[in-house]
Amino acid sequence: MQSSTGRPPATRTGRPRSAAADTAILAATREALVELGWSGLTLGDVASRAGVAKTTLYRRWAGKNELVVDAVAELFDALELPDRGSLAADIEDVVLQLAVLLSRPEARCGLMAVVAESTLDEALRERIRTSIVQRQKRLVHTGRVRAQRRGELPPDPDPAEAARTVDLTFDMVAGAVLHRTLVSGRPADEEWVHDLTRVLLTGLTTPGPTP
Amino acid sequence: MQSSTGRPPATRTGRPRSAAADTAILAATREALVELGWSGLTLGDVASRAGVAKTTLYRRWAGKNELVVDAVAELFDALELPDRGSLAADIEDVVLQLAVLLSRPEARCGLMAVVAESTLDEALRERIRTSIVQRQKRLVHTGRVRAQRRGELPPDPDPAEAARTVDLTFDMVAGAVLHRTLVSGRPADEEWVHDLTRVLLTGLTTPGPTP
Amino acid sequence: MQSSTGRPPATRTGRPRSAAADTAILAATREALVELGWSGLTLGDVASRAGVAKTTLYRRWAGKNELVVDAVAELFDALELPDRGSLAADIEDVVLQLAVLLSRPEARCGLMAVVAESTLDEALRERIRTSIVQRQKRLVHTGRVRAQRRGELPPDPDPAEAARTVDLTFDMVAGAVLHRTLVSGRPADEEWVHDLTRVLLTGLTTPGPTP
Amino acid sequence: MQSSTGRPPATRTGRPRSAAADTAILAATREALVELGWSGLTLGDVASRAGVAKTTLYRRWAGKNELVVDAVAELFDALELPDRGSLAADIEDVVLQLAVLLSRPEARCGLMAVVAESTLDEALRERIRTSIVQRQKRLVHTGRVRAQRRGELPPDPDPAEAARTVDLTFDMVAGAVLHRTLVSGRPADEEWVHDLTRVLLTGLTTPGPTP
DNA sequence: CCATAATCGAGACGGTACGTCGCGTCTTTGG
DNA sequence: CCAAAGACGCGACGTACCGTCTCGATTATGG
């Protein structure tokens, strides 16, 4: 749970916080996002959906932004990278998963809205990075390691170079899906995923003139 | 100006709308976006910045969403594709322009916010498509035609195939820059742009197994 | 209306304030005081009783205290001093009127509550003085002048002495009724009013040793 | 665990209530009344001033009203009637004591506020009567007996008549001081006390036409 | 040269959500 | 069993914007 801010003192006195409340609140947040969207989402409404008082909500999160980041982060944590046998298949699989995820309104509008808010809020930007972006780079990393074991990719020349490639790959995959589904507003169907995978694979496996 | 809603009757009586107001309002909107972000942006504040009454604003736009789409669309219209002599240089150039544009807060938060709102608002989604996305595909189109003239790209086999490639290219370029700068929150510097261009170029120019 | 704060500028622009709202709000305030008492009185409730938005209420009054002072002051303005033919009859009459007024819950709890609040709020104390206390001293003044015309009281020796007597009389009359009905919690019935009037009249008309 | 034994025994088991807590709470209540007034007084604040948990406070009093009645009643119990040698001097003395008491903010606002609340709460009204009003009538009674011994007042004709006179006297004395200091908001200085005493004394000692 | 009509600024209006605060209750740990 | 601590559901607070409305004052065209 990302809502815990610091180290609680070893001996805690007083009534402890309800663990069930956190779960209920995050679920209610996603539910409200689906029905009302970002601007229609009301903390009072979330509270009553979760069967919780507004104050309980404010005791745990600083505001709408932080709450939605946590609610959306849980969605992204559900992404997986099963071994499909080849790098191409693995890429297609994760791209499709991402496309499915971004077709869900709570993911779409939750993510875009907090990203929009983060443009003037460095703390929020950092929270998004650690709660969502960094956690999902594990998918790219896993895929690369697997492909290297299979011999589809050469071993990493050096760690810095590898990190750059992971970052670039992640931005290209996630960015393409995101732009396709949200900005262009067209479906990331199988044909499109296939085309994207082909371009990506070719571009990433063909050795470039980068010295 | 996209603010005109329907066909005004040929003969209009009464005092005409101030032309200067539109300009002032859109500029004030961008200014407010920079300082306050999306959620902090207030139509009353925009009105007073523009030296205009709130009623004047509501006479021309239905709400915050529509206003910001128009204000942001003007920013994207400033993108250009000068002829740098090669496809690679052209791509690098436009990617950099896009990165610079998305480093401006009014573009970042304006675009992301309306995209977020559009997830539950089909009319808004359509407005974004026509006002922003479709208009900028001209850049990709121009680049392709130029590259074909230079012999860097083969001629289009058929129009449908060409359209698919334009769409894919646009989503990959714009998506990568957008994800890098806004979601990952890292700068789209020259090195990164170079890497991206190489992967894109390789992937797009190597003939694939798509018959 | 005591709600006006200062001199409005000669030329008023914008929509003028609704005159009916003031009336409705003060009436709703008294109604709510009867049903809910001071601590149960809610500005939101007053607003909805008056068919008015909460903001309208806050635009005109600074808070609960000021609102209730105005609402109660209107009640006291209804007191009159009809000529009953003798000083004793006049006193009995006004004492009875006061007793009746203070038997109304809105007057009782409204007055007591704002007096209680005024103990730590000089501005409120001043507002009570000018809106309620000073305005009702007219009753004592009228009674004295009438009695002097009838020869029941000697003419005023000097203005300062007269003012002291008016103040003392007012505090004794109003204080006795107030204490009887509110603190002692017993009815100010005719017998009690008669006794009080006799003591007052004797005490005030018998020349004392104050030179 | 004592439930296994059966019934609650006459002698209470478990930790006994702290006797010091009551004193500390009432003192803290008066202190808070001085600083914050009635509406600013918070039970949570009283508890923390008294170094006591909120639960402890609620175990002993039903709410704000009852607590403040008890806190204020202790103040009034400090009033005394020393023998000054004459009825006039005794009256002046007690009037001055009362004026001093009512110049203390905790007495002023505590008393007025609970009186205001009592207008819609019969139980509270009764509590005020028994805890404050009835207890202080002893002062009037003592003064009358002393004056009768001195021959300044005739012996009581009958007990009912005497009770009426005691009530009237108390309402007039307390009411005048209360109205002067709290409603009129002017000081009950020596000159005013002297005037009041003269009128009262004359009115009460001159035999009236009451058969 | 006015009459009509739509615009302009200003600002009050009925609403809704905000984020905070206090209430009185409950649920812990510890005496 | 009581005490302290503090989380809980609840509801009012006073504020800020929303989008609408009513003003008086402009500024065009059309009779």
PDB file of N, CA and C (backbone and C1' of nucleotides) in Angstrom, chain B residues 15 51 53 56 59-60, chain E residues 5-10:
ATOM      1  N   ARG B  15     -25.448  43.900 -32.162  1.00  0.00           N
ATOM      2  CA  ARG B  15     -24.015  44.173 -32.049  1.00  0.00           C
ATOM      3  C   ARG B  15     -23.211  42.924 -32.381  1.00  0.00           C
ATOM      4  N   GLY B  51      -9.780  40.209 -19.797  1.00  0.00           N
ATOM      5  CA  GLY B  51     -10.491  41.494 -19.747  1.00  0.00           C
ATOM      6  C   GLY B  51     -11.875  41.388 -20.340  1.00  0.00           C
ATOM      7  N   ALA B  53     -16.050  39.585 -19.788  1.00  0.00           N
ATOM      8  CA  ALA B  53     -17.007  39.070 -18.809  1.00  0.00           C
ATOM      9  C   ALA B  53     -17.195  37.571 -19.004  1.00  0.00           C
ATOM     10  N   THR B  56     -19.466  36.465 -21.826  1.00  0.00           N
ATOM     11  CA  THR B  56     -18.875  36.484 -23.156  1.00  0.00           C
ATOM     12  C   THR B  56     -18.218  35.143 -23.471  1.00  0.00           C
ATOM     13  N   ARG B  59     -20.750  32.449 -24.105  1.00  0.00           N
ATOM     14  CA  ARG B  59     -21.446  32.610 -25.378  1.00  0.00           C
ATOM     15  C   ARG B  59     -20.693  31.874 -26.502  1.00  0.00           C
ATOM     16  N   ARG B  60     -19.383  31.693 -26.323  1.00  0.00           N
ATOM     17  CA  ARG B  60     -18.557  31.150 -27.410  1.00  0.00           C
ATOM     18  C   ARG B  60     -18.146  29.707 -27.207  1.00  0.00           C
TER      19      ARG B  60
ATOM     20  P    DA E   5     -36.612  42.922 -32.419  1.00  0.00           P
ATOM     21  O5'  DA E   5     -35.074  42.527 -32.263  1.00  0.00           O
ATOM     22  C5'  DA E   5     -34.243  42.488 -33.417  1.00  0.00           C
ATOM     23  C4'  DA E   5     -32.802  42.329 -32.990  1.00  0.00           C
ATOM     24  C3'  DA E   5     -32.656  41.442 -31.755  1.00  0.00           C
ATOM     25  O3'  DA E   5     -31.557  40.573 -31.962  1.00  0.00           O
ATOM     26  C1'  DA E   5     -31.524  43.443 -31.418  1.00  0.00           C
ATOM     27  P    DA E   6     -31.647  38.985 -31.496  1.00  0.00           P
ATOM     28  O5'  DA E   6     -30.122  38.626 -31.222  1.00  0.00           O
ATOM     29  C5'  DA E   6     -29.154  38.887 -32.222  1.00  0.00           C
ATOM     30  C4'  DA E   6     -27.949  39.575 -31.610  1.00  0.00           C
ATOM     31  C3'  DA E   6     -27.381  38.840 -30.393  1.00  0.00           C
ATOM     32  O3'  DA E   6     -26.040  38.447 -30.665  1.00  0.00           O
ATOM     33  C1'  DA E   6     -27.551  41.188 -30.011  1.00  0.00           C
ATOM     34  P    DT E   7     -25.164  37.661 -29.627  1.00  0.00           P
ATOM     35  O5'  DT E   7     -24.221  38.776 -29.000  1.00  0.00           O
ATOM     36  C5'  DT E   7     -23.230  39.407 -29.803  1.00  0.00           C
ATOM     37  C4'  DT E   7     -22.707  40.614 -29.061  1.00  0.00           C
ATOM     38  C3'  DT E   7     -22.015  40.258 -27.748  1.00  0.00           C
ATOM     39  O3'  DT E   7     -20.615  40.150 -27.993  1.00  0.00           O
ATOM     40  C1'  DT E   7     -23.416  42.210 -27.560  1.00  0.00           C
ATOM     41  P    DC E   8     -19.645  39.700 -26.814  1.00  0.00           P
ATOM     42  O5'  DC E   8     -19.618  40.943 -25.809  1.00  0.00           O
ATOM     43  C5'  DC E   8     -18.862  42.098 -26.159  1.00  0.00           C
ATOM     44  C4'  DC E   8     -19.034  43.158 -25.102  1.00  0.00           C
ATOM     45  C3'  DC E   8     -18.687  42.650 -23.707  1.00  0.00           C
ATOM     46  O3'  DC E   8     -17.329  42.925 -23.438  1.00  0.00           O
ATOM     47  C1'  DC E   8     -20.683  43.974 -23.702  1.00  0.00           C
ATOM     48  P    DG E   9     -16.632  42.241 -22.183  1.00  0.00           P
ATOM     49  O5'  DG E   9     -17.077  43.187 -20.966  1.00  0.00           O
ATOM     50  C5'  DG E   9     -16.266  44.296 -20.542  1.00  0.00           C
ATOM     51  C4'  DG E   9     -16.918  44.844 -19.276  1.00  0.00           C
ATOM     52  C3'  DG E   9     -16.885  43.840 -18.128  1.00  0.00           C
ATOM     53  O3'  DG E   9     -15.736  43.976 -17.277  1.00  0.00           O
ATOM     54  C1'  DG E   9     -19.096  44.685 -18.436  1.00  0.00           C
ATOM     55  P    DA E  10     -15.636  44.841 -15.964  1.00  0.00           P
ATOM     56  O5'  DA E  10     -16.938  44.510 -15.103  1.00  0.00           O
ATOM     57  C5'  DA E  10     -17.669  45.627 -14.573  1.00  0.00           C
ATOM     58  C4'  DA E  10     -18.926  45.156 -13.902  1.00  0.00           C
ATOM     59  C3'  DA E  10     -18.671  44.252 -12.695  1.00  0.00           C
ATOM     60  O3'  DA E  10     -18.948  45.029 -11.549  1.00  0.00           O
ATOM     61  C1'  DA E  10     -20.540  43.536 -14.005  1.00  0.00           C
TER      62       DA E  10
END
